[in-house]
XYZ file of C-alpha atoms in Angstrom:
751
model
C -24.117 -20.902 33.130
C -21.399 -22.569 31.070
C -19.300 -20.865 28.656
C -21.097 -22.400 25.663
C -24.188 -20.353 26.519
C -22.390 -17.168 26.360
C -20.989 -17.133 22.992
C -21.593 -13.921 21.106
C -22.054 -13.640 17.479
C -19.726 -11.540 15.389
C -21.011 -8.724 13.209
C -20.079 -9.445 9.578
C -19.974 -7.278 6.503
C -19.277 -8.889 3.384
C -19.590 -5.686 1.272
C -18.179 -2.156 1.764
C -19.956 -0.114 4.312
C -21.102 2.966 2.449
C -23.012 5.069 5.378
C -21.493 6.131 8.642
C -24.729 4.995 10.593
C -24.061 1.496 9.341
C -20.196 1.684 10.272
C -18.535 -0.701 12.628
C -18.463 0.969 16.055
C -15.634 0.761 18.550
C -15.549 2.712 21.743
C -14.141 2.882 25.543
C -16.556 5.270 27.143
C -14.432 8.182 26.210
C -13.399 7.989 22.649
C -15.307 6.358 19.768
C -14.584 5.162 16.203
C -16.710 4.263 13.304
C -15.094 2.190 10.413
C -16.690 2.323 6.955
C -15.893 3.043 3.450
C -13.886 1.122 0.744
C -10.411 -0.312 0.681
C -9.375 2.752 -1.656
C -10.652 4.940 1.279
C -11.235 3.204 4.536
C -12.356 5.759 7.101
C -11.991 5.703 10.764
C -14.381 8.384 11.907
C -13.227 9.789 15.345
C -15.080 11.081 18.210
C -14.782 11.911 21.979
C -17.621 12.604 24.285
C -16.442 15.843 25.678
C -15.635 17.750 22.445
C -18.187 20.425 22.492
C -18.570 24.043 21.461
C -19.457 25.636 24.636
C -20.458 29.077 23.448
C -22.794 30.852 25.838
C -26.277 29.721 24.659
C -27.991 32.463 22.764
C -30.365 34.639 24.845
C -30.648 32.207 27.777
C -29.250 34.724 30.165
C -31.814 37.422 28.947
C -33.937 38.943 31.821
C -37.110 37.674 29.867
C -35.812 33.972 29.874
C -37.563 33.022 33.121
C -40.218 30.445 34.248
C -42.377 33.181 35.468
C -42.393 34.844 32.095
C -43.015 31.641 30.423
C -46.030 30.982 32.749
C -47.448 34.356 31.857
C -47.004 33.967 28.218
C -48.434 30.533 28.322
C -51.671 31.792 30.160
C -51.930 34.501 27.498
C -51.659 32.136 24.772
C -48.797 34.072 23.128
C -47.059 31.170 21.183
C -45.094 33.483 18.862
C -43.605 35.294 21.848
C -42.684 31.961 23.591
C -41.112 30.704 20.535
C -38.968 33.929 20.053
C -37.811 33.751 23.773
C -37.409 30.168 24.605
C -37.281 28.010 21.244
C -35.032 30.332 19.261
C -31.829 29.651 21.111
C -32.029 26.000 20.169
C -32.031 26.903 16.412
C -28.403 28.446 16.682
C -25.665 26.195 15.563
C -23.916 26.455 18.810
C -23.642 25.164 21.629
C -23.220 21.751 20.227
C -21.416 18.470 20.422
C -18.571 18.469 17.753
C -17.164 15.596 15.660
C -13.383 14.978 16.066
C -12.306 14.218 12.571
C -11.041 10.894 10.859
C -8.224 8.735 9.685
C -8.435 7.472 6.090
C -6.380 4.543 4.907
C -6.063 4.166 1.157
C -4.795 0.877 -0.269
C -3.867 1.457 -3.790
C -5.156 -1.188 -6.264
C -7.582 -2.654 -3.635
C -10.669 -4.303 -5.412
C -12.796 -5.600 -2.364
C -13.294 -5.274 1.280
C -15.149 -7.186 3.906
C -15.175 -6.510 7.641
C -16.292 -7.900 10.917
C -16.601 -6.824 14.759
C -15.790 -9.111 17.440
C -17.938 -7.802 20.271
C -16.587 -10.477 22.651
C -13.093 -8.733 22.291
C -14.264 -5.485 20.989
C -12.079 -5.632 17.966
C -12.735 -4.754 14.412
C -11.268 -6.730 11.437
C -11.081 -5.469 7.827
C -9.912 -7.513 4.958
C -8.777 -5.531 1.860
C -8.326 -7.368 -1.381
C -5.378 -6.196 -3.243
C -4.763 -8.387 -6.136
C -4.462 -12.016 -5.036
C -3.517 -10.717 -1.563
C -5.941 -10.128 1.390
C -4.388 -7.465 3.695
C -5.619 -7.738 7.325
C -6.478 -4.492 9.295
C -7.381 -4.890 12.948
C -8.454 -2.000 15.239
C -9.568 -1.503 18.907
C -10.373 1.385 20.941
C -8.351 0.464 24.112
C -10.689 -0.329 27.008
C -8.315 1.377 29.558
C -5.774 3.940 28.128
C -8.004 5.876 25.882
C -5.968 5.300 22.715
C -7.208 3.976 19.348
C -5.078 1.224 17.789
C -4.872 -0.018 14.321
C -2.639 -2.727 12.994
C -2.329 -3.131 9.279
C -0.841 -6.195 7.774
C 1.248 -4.400 5.109
C 4.268 -2.310 4.911
C 3.874 1.369 5.175
C 4.689 1.968 1.455
C 1.723 0.019 0.281
C -0.710 2.452 1.481
C -1.533 6.019 2.625
C -2.700 7.493 5.768
C -4.388 10.840 5.874
C -5.636 12.708 9.082
C -8.612 14.694 8.111
C -10.102 17.510 10.232
C -13.830 18.441 10.307
C -14.557 21.047 7.680
C -15.957 24.004 9.553
C -16.659 27.466 8.208
C -13.980 30.155 8.316
C -14.173 33.235 10.837
C -14.281 35.621 8.150
C -17.326 34.077 6.530
C -19.449 34.184 9.802
C -22.999 35.471 9.170
C -25.656 36.806 11.416
C -27.943 33.906 12.254
C -31.711 34.512 12.303
C -34.422 32.536 13.947
C -36.951 30.817 11.632
C -40.011 29.481 13.828
C -41.035 27.327 10.992
C -37.700 25.538 10.897
C -38.099 22.102 12.350
C -34.908 20.368 11.166
C -33.299 17.956 13.704
C -29.671 19.090 12.636
C -28.553 22.674 12.390
C -27.035 21.708 8.887
C -23.373 21.617 7.845
C -20.427 21.935 9.983
C -19.610 25.152 8.010
C -22.336 26.967 10.042
C -19.738 27.016 12.804
C -17.007 29.581 11.954
C -13.481 28.919 13.699
C -9.989 30.045 13.003
C -8.028 28.057 10.308
C -6.956 24.357 11.497
C -3.289 23.889 12.295
C -1.755 20.692 10.708
C 1.705 19.134 11.047
C 3.255 15.900 9.660
C 6.885 15.024 10.950
C 9.183 12.143 11.341
C 10.307 11.269 14.765
C 12.604 8.479 13.617
C 13.257 6.319 10.559
C 10.272 4.121 11.678
C 8.010 6.556 13.491
C 5.817 9.364 12.085
C 3.582 11.876 13.768
C 0.562 13.340 12.181
C -1.471 16.142 14.018
C -4.039 18.782 13.618
C -5.212 21.277 16.082
C -8.678 23.057 15.662
C -9.128 26.390 17.552
C -12.981 26.338 18.262
C -14.932 28.877 20.527
C -14.319 30.498 23.746
C -10.575 29.764 23.879
C -11.199 25.937 23.432
C -9.129 23.949 20.929
C -8.936 20.342 20.246
C -7.383 17.987 17.713
C -6.011 14.454 16.899
C -2.599 13.108 16.972
C -1.716 9.874 15.157
C 1.565 7.993 15.287
C 2.476 5.725 12.507
C 5.253 3.104 13.161
C 6.812 0.746 10.506
C 7.250 -2.806 11.696
C 8.953 -5.508 9.649
C 5.693 -6.937 7.860
C 3.051 -4.459 9.224
C 2.326 -1.152 10.317
C 0.824 0.298 13.542
C -1.246 3.325 13.740
C -2.187 4.764 17.133
C -4.329 7.688 17.716
C -5.582 9.874 20.506
C -8.136 12.763 20.558
C -6.769 15.701 22.573
C -8.317 18.728 24.048
C -7.137 21.910 25.704
C -9.116 20.991 28.742
C -6.643 18.037 29.150
C -4.116 20.194 30.948
C -1.447 22.920 30.398
C 0.849 20.634 28.253
C -2.034 18.850 26.564
C -0.311 18.499 23.217
C 3.238 17.648 24.452
C 2.020 15.203 26.982
C -0.218 13.245 24.726
C 2.418 13.182 21.944
C 4.922 11.602 24.495
C 2.189 9.205 25.773
C 1.212 8.040 22.204
C 4.920 7.523 21.282
C 5.500 5.457 24.394
C 2.416 3.340 23.683
C 3.150 2.538 20.070
C 6.814 1.604 20.857
C 5.368 -1.374 23.134
C 3.573 -2.805 20.133
C 0.093 -3.859 19.661
C -0.187 -7.324 21.333
C 0.876 -5.981 24.674
C -2.149 -3.531 24.685
C -4.592 -6.088 23.253
C -4.138 -8.307 26.103
C -5.142 -5.845 28.641
C -7.918 -4.505 26.523
C -9.369 -8.185 26.184
C -8.903 -8.776 29.813
C -11.229 -5.702 30.509
C -13.922 -6.932 28.220
C -13.813 -10.540 29.397
C -14.442 -9.203 32.920
C -17.289 -6.976 31.652
C -18.965 -9.853 29.768
C -18.596 -12.084 32.959
C -21.058 -9.990 34.787
C -24.380 -11.250 33.092
C -25.517 -13.098 30.189
C -28.551 -14.663 28.536
C -29.476 -18.022 26.805
C -32.386 -17.526 24.440
C -34.149 -19.624 21.931
C -34.418 -16.664 19.454
C -31.044 -15.702 17.829
C -32.380 -12.237 17.056
C -33.118 -11.647 20.778
C -29.755 -13.005 22.058
C -27.816 -11.022 19.409
C -29.491 -7.827 20.124
C -29.210 -8.109 23.822
C -25.520 -8.766 23.656
C -25.029 -5.983 20.970
C -26.810 -3.432 23.272
C -24.425 -4.513 26.161
C -21.512 -4.062 23.884
C -22.700 -0.560 22.784
C -23.311 0.419 26.454
C -19.705 -0.527 27.509
C -18.412 1.158 24.416
C -19.968 4.723 25.248
C -20.369 4.626 28.965
C -17.560 4.129 31.624
C -16.871 5.140 35.208
C -14.833 8.281 35.167
C -16.029 9.509 31.779
C -19.103 11.662 30.692
C -22.165 9.742 30.224
C -23.383 9.047 26.765
C -25.230 12.085 25.210
C -27.789 11.168 22.345
C -25.357 9.680 20.052
C -22.808 8.241 22.654
C -19.260 8.394 21.368
C -20.357 8.309 17.738
C -21.107 11.778 16.541
C -22.487 11.989 13.084
C -19.578 11.499 10.591
C -21.202 12.976 7.450
C -20.143 16.654 7.409
C -23.152 17.832 9.224
C -23.786 18.982 12.977
C -25.194 16.042 14.852
C -28.954 15.258 15.102
C -30.448 17.455 17.940
C -26.908 18.829 18.568
C -25.841 15.447 20.265
C -26.888 16.909 23.294
C -28.357 15.697 26.724
C -32.051 15.444 26.347
C -33.693 14.902 29.741
C -37.377 14.450 28.620
C -36.647 10.636 27.964
C -33.403 10.161 26.103
C -30.775 10.280 29.067
C -33.254 8.484 31.414
C -33.934 5.588 28.922
C -30.008 5.443 27.961
C -29.503 4.436 31.672
C -32.305 2.117 32.175
C -31.005 -1.330 31.725
C -27.721 -1.468 33.377
C -29.187 -1.999 36.970
C -30.614 -5.562 36.098
C -27.869 -6.252 33.506
C -25.370 -5.781 36.562
C -23.259 -3.330 34.754
C -23.216 -0.789 37.832
C -19.743 0.619 37.403
C -20.498 1.635 33.703
C -23.818 3.027 34.603
C -22.452 5.174 37.649
C -21.051 7.494 34.820
C -24.605 8.888 34.671
C -25.168 9.262 38.390
C -21.605 10.850 38.769
C -22.425 13.236 36.178
C -25.837 14.185 37.677
C -24.202 14.670 41.124
C -21.306 16.788 39.736
C -23.882 19.052 38.181
C -25.682 20.106 41.287
C -23.986 23.387 41.446
C -25.136 24.072 37.769
C -28.637 22.614 38.818
C -28.844 25.047 41.639
C -27.905 28.066 39.604
C -30.442 27.187 37.085
C -33.232 26.555 39.571
C -32.373 30.095 41.049
C -31.985 32.029 37.816
C -34.642 30.306 35.695
C -37.385 29.074 38.298
C -36.569 31.579 41.132
C -36.372 28.850 43.557
C -34.156 27.077 45.971
C -33.022 23.460 45.518
C -31.893 21.900 42.216
C -33.142 21.556 38.708
C -31.488 20.808 35.467
C -32.820 21.953 32.010
C -34.690 19.154 30.110
C -32.370 19.765 27.161
C -28.876 20.830 28.134
C -25.130 21.253 27.263
C -22.590 19.037 28.747
C -21.975 21.422 31.608
C -25.682 21.833 32.464
C -26.593 24.722 30.699
C -30.175 25.233 28.873
C -30.221 24.950 25.234
C -33.742 26.236 24.774
C -36.090 24.379 22.394
C -39.964 23.668 22.668
C -40.296 24.988 26.226
C -43.033 22.789 27.377
C -40.440 19.934 27.653
C -37.017 21.527 27.337
C -37.741 23.805 30.345
C -40.247 21.517 32.215
C -39.225 20.927 35.997
C -40.622 17.663 36.057
C -37.961 16.157 33.960
C -35.632 16.757 36.930
C -37.705 14.272 38.844
C -37.268 11.543 36.108
C -33.475 12.194 36.729
C -34.115 11.445 40.281
C -35.220 7.902 39.419
C -31.651 6.805 38.655
C -30.674 7.562 42.188
C -33.642 5.835 43.517
C -33.054 2.728 41.265
C -29.295 2.476 42.071
C -30.307 2.362 45.830
C -32.999 -0.220 45.114
C -30.772 -2.615 43.046
C -27.624 -2.449 45.533
C -29.379 -1.978 48.867
C -26.490 0.495 49.654
C -27.809 2.450 52.708
C -24.880 4.687 52.588
C -25.692 5.649 48.971
C -29.323 6.299 50.212
C -28.271 8.813 52.969
C -25.486 10.470 51.178
C -26.553 10.635 47.494
C -30.168 9.447 46.876
C -31.910 11.392 49.705
C -29.751 14.436 49.198
C -30.482 14.482 45.361
C -34.346 13.926 45.692
C -34.644 16.214 48.516
C -32.865 19.052 46.725
C -34.967 18.468 43.802
C -38.193 18.713 45.935
C -37.041 22.132 47.335
C -37.311 23.488 43.848
C -40.350 21.710 42.824
C -42.322 22.462 45.967
C -41.938 26.293 45.460
C -43.538 25.957 42.112
C -46.801 24.167 43.327
C -49.886 26.197 43.941
C -52.812 25.292 45.941
C -56.100 24.973 43.922
C -59.561 25.870 45.149
C -60.071 22.112 46.008
C -56.988 22.160 48.336
C -54.992 20.156 45.908
C -51.477 21.133 44.566
C -51.091 21.976 40.886
C -48.113 23.135 38.715
C -48.808 26.800 37.104
C -48.466 25.362 33.806
C -48.354 21.709 32.585
C -47.552 19.576 29.446
C -46.984 16.032 28.362
C -44.125 15.320 26.160
C -44.323 15.978 23.133
C -48.024 15.991 22.887
C -49.307 18.922 20.421
C -45.547 19.806 19.756
C -45.220 23.477 20.777
C -48.634 24.756 19.896
C -50.693 26.605 22.485
C -52.821 23.537 23.144
C -49.524 21.678 24.282
C -50.157 23.560 27.750
C -52.756 21.112 28.915
C -54.900 21.554 32.054
C -52.727 20.977 35.113
C -51.806 18.596 36.046
C -51.060 16.213 33.126
C -50.794 12.609 34.221
C -47.061 12.905 33.036
C -46.310 15.552 35.517
C -48.540 14.294 38.179
C -47.023 10.740 37.955
C -43.591 12.230 38.408
C -44.802 14.496 41.457
C -46.449 11.735 43.090
C -43.265 9.455 42.649
C -41.050 12.099 44.116
C -42.926 12.816 47.183
C -43.814 9.115 47.865
C -40.075 8.291 47.515
C -39.087 11.193 49.823
C -41.748 9.907 52.515
C -40.431 6.369 52.345
C -36.685 7.401 52.450
C -37.388 9.647 55.612
C -39.039 6.774 57.192
C -36.243 4.412 56.437
C -33.584 7.013 57.628
C -35.649 7.572 60.836
C -36.254 11.353 59.934
C -39.791 11.795 61.265
C -40.221 15.617 60.493
C -39.108 15.221 57.071
C -41.372 12.239 56.536
C -44.487 14.275 57.811
C -43.315 17.266 55.701
C -43.321 15.276 52.389
C -46.360 13.221 53.227
C -48.326 16.190 53.641
C -47.594 17.298 50.092
C -48.197 13.872 48.715
C -51.633 13.679 50.330
C -52.545 17.069 48.685
C -51.755 15.884 45.034
C -54.578 14.873 42.917
C -55.215 11.442 41.928
C -54.289 10.263 38.491
C -56.870 11.129 35.770
C -58.591 7.949 34.402
C -61.585 7.638 32.022
C -64.583 5.407 32.636
C -62.656 2.404 30.847
C -59.589 2.863 33.031
C -57.434 4.513 30.419
C -54.914 7.109 31.852
C -55.797 10.474 30.374
C -53.396 13.055 29.142
C -54.777 15.587 31.562
C -57.965 15.841 33.732
C -59.986 16.951 30.532
C -58.295 15.543 27.719
C -57.684 11.936 26.258
C -55.060 10.875 23.910
C -56.825 10.952 20.677
C -54.223 10.016 17.939
C -51.051 7.928 17.711
C -48.115 9.657 19.267
C -44.441 8.521 19.912
C -44.222 9.455 23.433
C -46.442 7.396 25.663
C -46.231 9.968 28.476
C -49.630 9.350 29.869
C -48.480 5.843 30.941
C -45.517 7.125 32.957
C -47.244 5.959 36.247
C -47.243 2.266 34.810
C -43.650 2.383 33.711
C -41.085 3.478 34.021
C -42.153 4.672 37.499
C -44.063 1.467 38.428
C -46.561 3.379 40.628
C -49.259 1.324 39.061
C -48.378 -2.533 39.126
C -50.588 -5.571 37.927
C -51.480 -6.978 41.297
C -54.896 -5.573 42.180
C -58.215 -5.788 40.159
C -57.998 -1.986 39.594
C -54.357 -1.972 38.607
C -55.074 -4.768 36.038
C -58.100 -2.684 34.677
C -55.920 0.357 34.300
C -52.916 -1.347 32.566
C -55.271 -3.564 30.180
C -57.204 -0.425 29.240
C -54.046 1.701 28.466
C -52.660 -1.065 26.378
C -55.925 -1.613 24.503
C -56.083 2.199 23.911
C -52.634 2.233 22.254
C -53.425 -0.689 20.222
C -56.583 1.042 18.956
C -54.705 4.242 18.127
C -51.909 2.315 16.246
C -48.228 2.810 15.653
C -48.416 5.372 12.846
C -46.798 8.232 14.670
C -44.335 5.970 16.717
C -40.542 6.062 16.545
C -38.107 3.228 17.759
C -38.343 3.928 21.454
C -42.325 3.773 21.310
C -42.104 0.126 20.418
C -39.755 -0.412 23.286
C -41.945 1.318 25.782
C -44.954 -0.819 24.585
C -42.976 -3.929 25.230
C -42.408 -2.825 28.709
C -46.267 -2.375 29.135
C -46.937 -5.830 27.680
C -44.261 -7.188 30.204
C -46.181 -5.727 33.124
C -49.141 -7.426 31.883
C -47.419 -10.709 31.659
C -47.987 -10.744 27.869
C -44.939 -12.418 26.470
C -46.211 -12.464 22.862
C -46.878 -8.813 22.835
C -43.703 -7.766 24.642
C -41.627 -9.956 22.264
C -43.429 -8.822 19.049
C -42.753 -5.180 19.787
C -38.989 -5.888 20.316
C -38.986 -7.985 17.111
C -40.438 -5.004 15.120
C -37.974 -2.634 16.705
C -34.827 -4.617 16.118
C -35.655 -5.684 12.517
C -37.169 -2.435 11.330
C -35.875 0.391 13.425
C -32.184 -0.607 13.873
C -29.293 -0.270 11.559
C -27.105 -3.367 10.480
C -24.636 -2.198 13.173
C -27.352 -2.198 15.888
C -27.799 1.586 16.104
C -31.391 2.822 16.619
C -32.354 4.979 13.798
C -35.625 6.281 14.978
C -37.792 6.032 12.109
C -39.317 3.241 9.827
C -36.375 3.779 7.301
C -37.103 0.451 5.664
C -40.624 1.437 4.927
C -42.304 -1.524 6.235
C -45.524 0.235 7.229
C -44.924 0.426 10.915
C -44.648 4.206 11.166
C -45.070 7.356 9.037
C -41.687 8.555 10.217
C -39.140 7.288 7.490
C -36.046 9.308 8.492
C -32.822 7.800 10.250
C -31.358 10.020 12.762
C -29.270 7.872 15.162
C -29.851 7.827 18.891
C -29.175 5.345 21.609
C -32.054 5.406 24.180
C -34.151 2.862 22.388
C -31.378 0.368 22.251
C -30.941 0.521 26.086
C -34.587 0.564 26.896
C -35.065 -2.500 24.516
C -32.692 -4.569 26.443
C -34.361 -3.430 29.622
C -37.707 -4.744 28.244
C -36.225 -7.989 27.406
C -34.838 -8.295 30.777
C -38.345 -7.634 32.207
C -39.640 -10.540 30.095
C -37.119 -12.543 32.099
C -37.079 -11.230 35.462
C -39.317 -8.751 37.531
C -38.331 -7.810 40.856
C -39.521 -5.432 43.851
C -38.629 -5.359 47.472
C -38.850 -8.857 48.879
C -40.163 -10.449 45.715
C -38.769 -12.067 42.471
C -40.716 -13.148 39.530
C -39.063 -15.646 36.994
C -39.778 -15.663 33.505
C -42.858 -13.556 33.915
C -43.511 -12.518 30.183
C -41.854 -14.901 27.714
C -43.706 -16.229 24.544
C -45.067 -19.741 24.643
C -42.741 -20.751 21.918
C -39.846 -19.955 24.181
C -41.216 -21.864 27.015
C -40.874 -25.015 25.051
C -37.072 -24.610 24.732
C -34.098 -23.810 26.935
C -34.203 -20.455 28.481
C -31.714 -18.873 30.983
C -30.104 -15.913 32.393
C -27.077 -15.355 34.563
C -25.706 -12.559 36.897
C -28.913 -10.366 36.699
C -29.310 -7.980 39.693
C -32.646 -8.023 41.599
C -33.828 -5.303 44.058
C -32.146 -5.689 47.324
C -28.700 -6.209 45.814
C -29.560 -9.990 44.907
C -27.764 -11.472 42.058
C -30.046 -13.931 40.221
C -29.342 -16.681 37.774
C -32.162 -19.063 36.636
C -32.813 -21.543 33.813
C -36.049 -23.000 32.466
C -36.781 -25.948 30.105
C -40.160 -27.037 28.865
C -41.896 -24.467 31.017
C -40.423 -25.724 34.235
C -37.752 -24.085 36.354
C -34.610 -26.295 36.444
C -32.085 -24.196 38.161
C -31.977 -21.013 40.387
C -29.096 -19.351 42.130
C -29.296 -16.236 44.486
C -26.532 -14.391 45.921
C -27.173 -11.589 48.471
C -24.899 -9.225 50.239
C -27.157 -8.920 53.197
C -29.576 -11.208 55.203
C -32.995 -11.048 53.775
C -36.287 -12.984 53.155
C -37.893 -13.137 49.680
C -40.577 -14.790 47.815
C -39.810 -16.465 44.424
C -42.659 -16.925 42.219
C -43.510 -17.707 38.525
C -45.570 -19.811 36.248
C -42.574 -22.101 35.952
C -42.866 -22.981 39.578
C -45.429 -25.309 41.015
C -45.689 -22.902 44.073
C -43.970 -19.958 45.309
C -40.685 -20.252 47.234
C -40.011 -18.444 50.506
C -36.314 -18.119 50.733
C -34.025 -16.838 53.657
C -30.914 -15.478 52.093
C -27.867 -15.415 54.167
C -25.198 -12.650 53.652
C -22.455 -13.392 51.509
C -23.765 -17.048 50.807
C -25.135 -18.424 47.531
C -28.531 -19.958 47.764
C -28.736 -22.754 44.993
C -31.868 -24.799 43.968
C -31.673 -27.562 41.397
C -34.893 -29.545 40.207
C -35.268 -33.007 41.411
C -37.768 -35.674 40.266
C -38.491 -37.103 43.723
C -38.612 -33.884 45.864
C -39.301 -31.393 43.048
C -36.201 -29.488 44.125
C -33.017 -29.650 46.081
C -31.417 -26.622 47.992
C -27.932 -25.951 48.987
C -25.794 -23.012 50.549
C -22.133 -22.509 49.688
């Protein structure tokens, strides 16, 4: 695909940005920055993924905080006691993700401000009007060195710079926190609900042209963090470099970061910008799309920008808000934590096909590193061997509590397993299979298997079951085991282990997991083919979490090949259409787009994405969950920012362009009719088996196809854009290229 097809739109703001969730986002996977405000107070809201209050979660280490007790109380129907023990810990302000503070630039006499974000270069530009002058401010979060960099086109004396720390409560003002079971707020309120020792601030001159600003905030459990900003006066401009620092950075964490920052700023701005742009250029070179709809192209590009900004190899993976914790003086929505009942999994859904493996490995490495914590939680909470992470957890894998049907559901761990499975499928890396995927799934199964109970029918059931987030935390949320959500995940786990064992030549292991698989019930389906919530309960009202459809997607246990599969998929979609979108949030539309893509319905798939991107996303691309523009799509009109729907929407678009399974590739399987009449292409997408695919279509016909595989394999290529399917033998390390030809229909070459 030539360079012209890859051009990415700049995000432009002609007026001052007055809300933090509409701000210009910058990030490098470790730190983030939100630029907003007026020229009289231009704010750079700062964040770092691992800045957390890691106080011990309240009462989660109590003797009564166990799965066995939860099961007992659920069977008794004692909802009040369940809430007191298992939900109450989440209502305390800590543990929680913390904001890092902010830099504020004030240009006296400024009358206007306009700004833009160049996502190609990951650079923000702000133009402040001061009289007849236009002062240019450029900013990046450097892609490699962890430093934020600002260049203001004005001498130092023409504006002020203030380093602002978060406004926490004082230690002396600490109050006893009481649990209110009726509290259903998504944030635990003001930062002042956290009570810390006073902040330590310093401002000093290093030389005639260099000044250092610093604050250090003592927090909980001996943890401290802060921000250092270096200001250097140039001839006609001013440089402001900043770093977010933490006591977890090492023994000399303050002095070392100061030395590093002074060294970086002495080198100037341009030298750092070059290496920053080189990194982003290589990132964008991995994959691209050419789409006839400007909204689809812009949002796919923007999502990939957001992904690289908040997920990098060697860094913590993105929590709910990535590297952009709420910059409004409040604790972040849902504590800015790691929700494993959908959010983390969907955040890391699109990177496989988009071929951004290295950035996505952040999540896999994180899960792998938490195996000791997962083993402790399995032993202490479930009383089992193996591993299991909490459904809602801190950055170090501890349970936060919350509605226990979901925050403490063991099957959320199986959904985490899918990331290891998909990584193997999309790379074909057998070493990863043997040393990571097999190990992680098997250790998970050691925990899950101990929880299963044989019923009178000789089938395995969980002692309690639920379907996120059906019936909230009421007693009826405990549905009759097994919910289709739980069952789909159980069948997925034991099927994958059976397949893996066969592939690795482990016959005893294969028989072990196959025996359990054969004793699991079949998915519950009604007479129309609709997947039920549970064996005796259907979905009877609109709901945000399409959990009964897990077996269709994202697990893909049910495809669209056989008559029975088509009957089920069509019936499930028709049922969601009947119930409507009144109780949906942003990710629901993305999930529905995936279902339409499975069906091959390009019109439906695209309509869901159009609604999502136009009505549930901020002007800066952030997913704001609710129908905050009041367009009648949902009864949720709030705007808490999370990232999972952004990534799942990009994945849905990719599914419209390319669907893949072992030995088979489907080209443009679910695109709208209007798109087929125009040019449509993608480049560098990754398919199952480690195949890199690029394809182009014009007027409904395939015009180009390029396949590159790391190992020899035979595949079938199909799609309505082809007269007939192609059977292709791929050679290891060779590129197979097909071009349309009027005489023969197509011409093939290897190189």
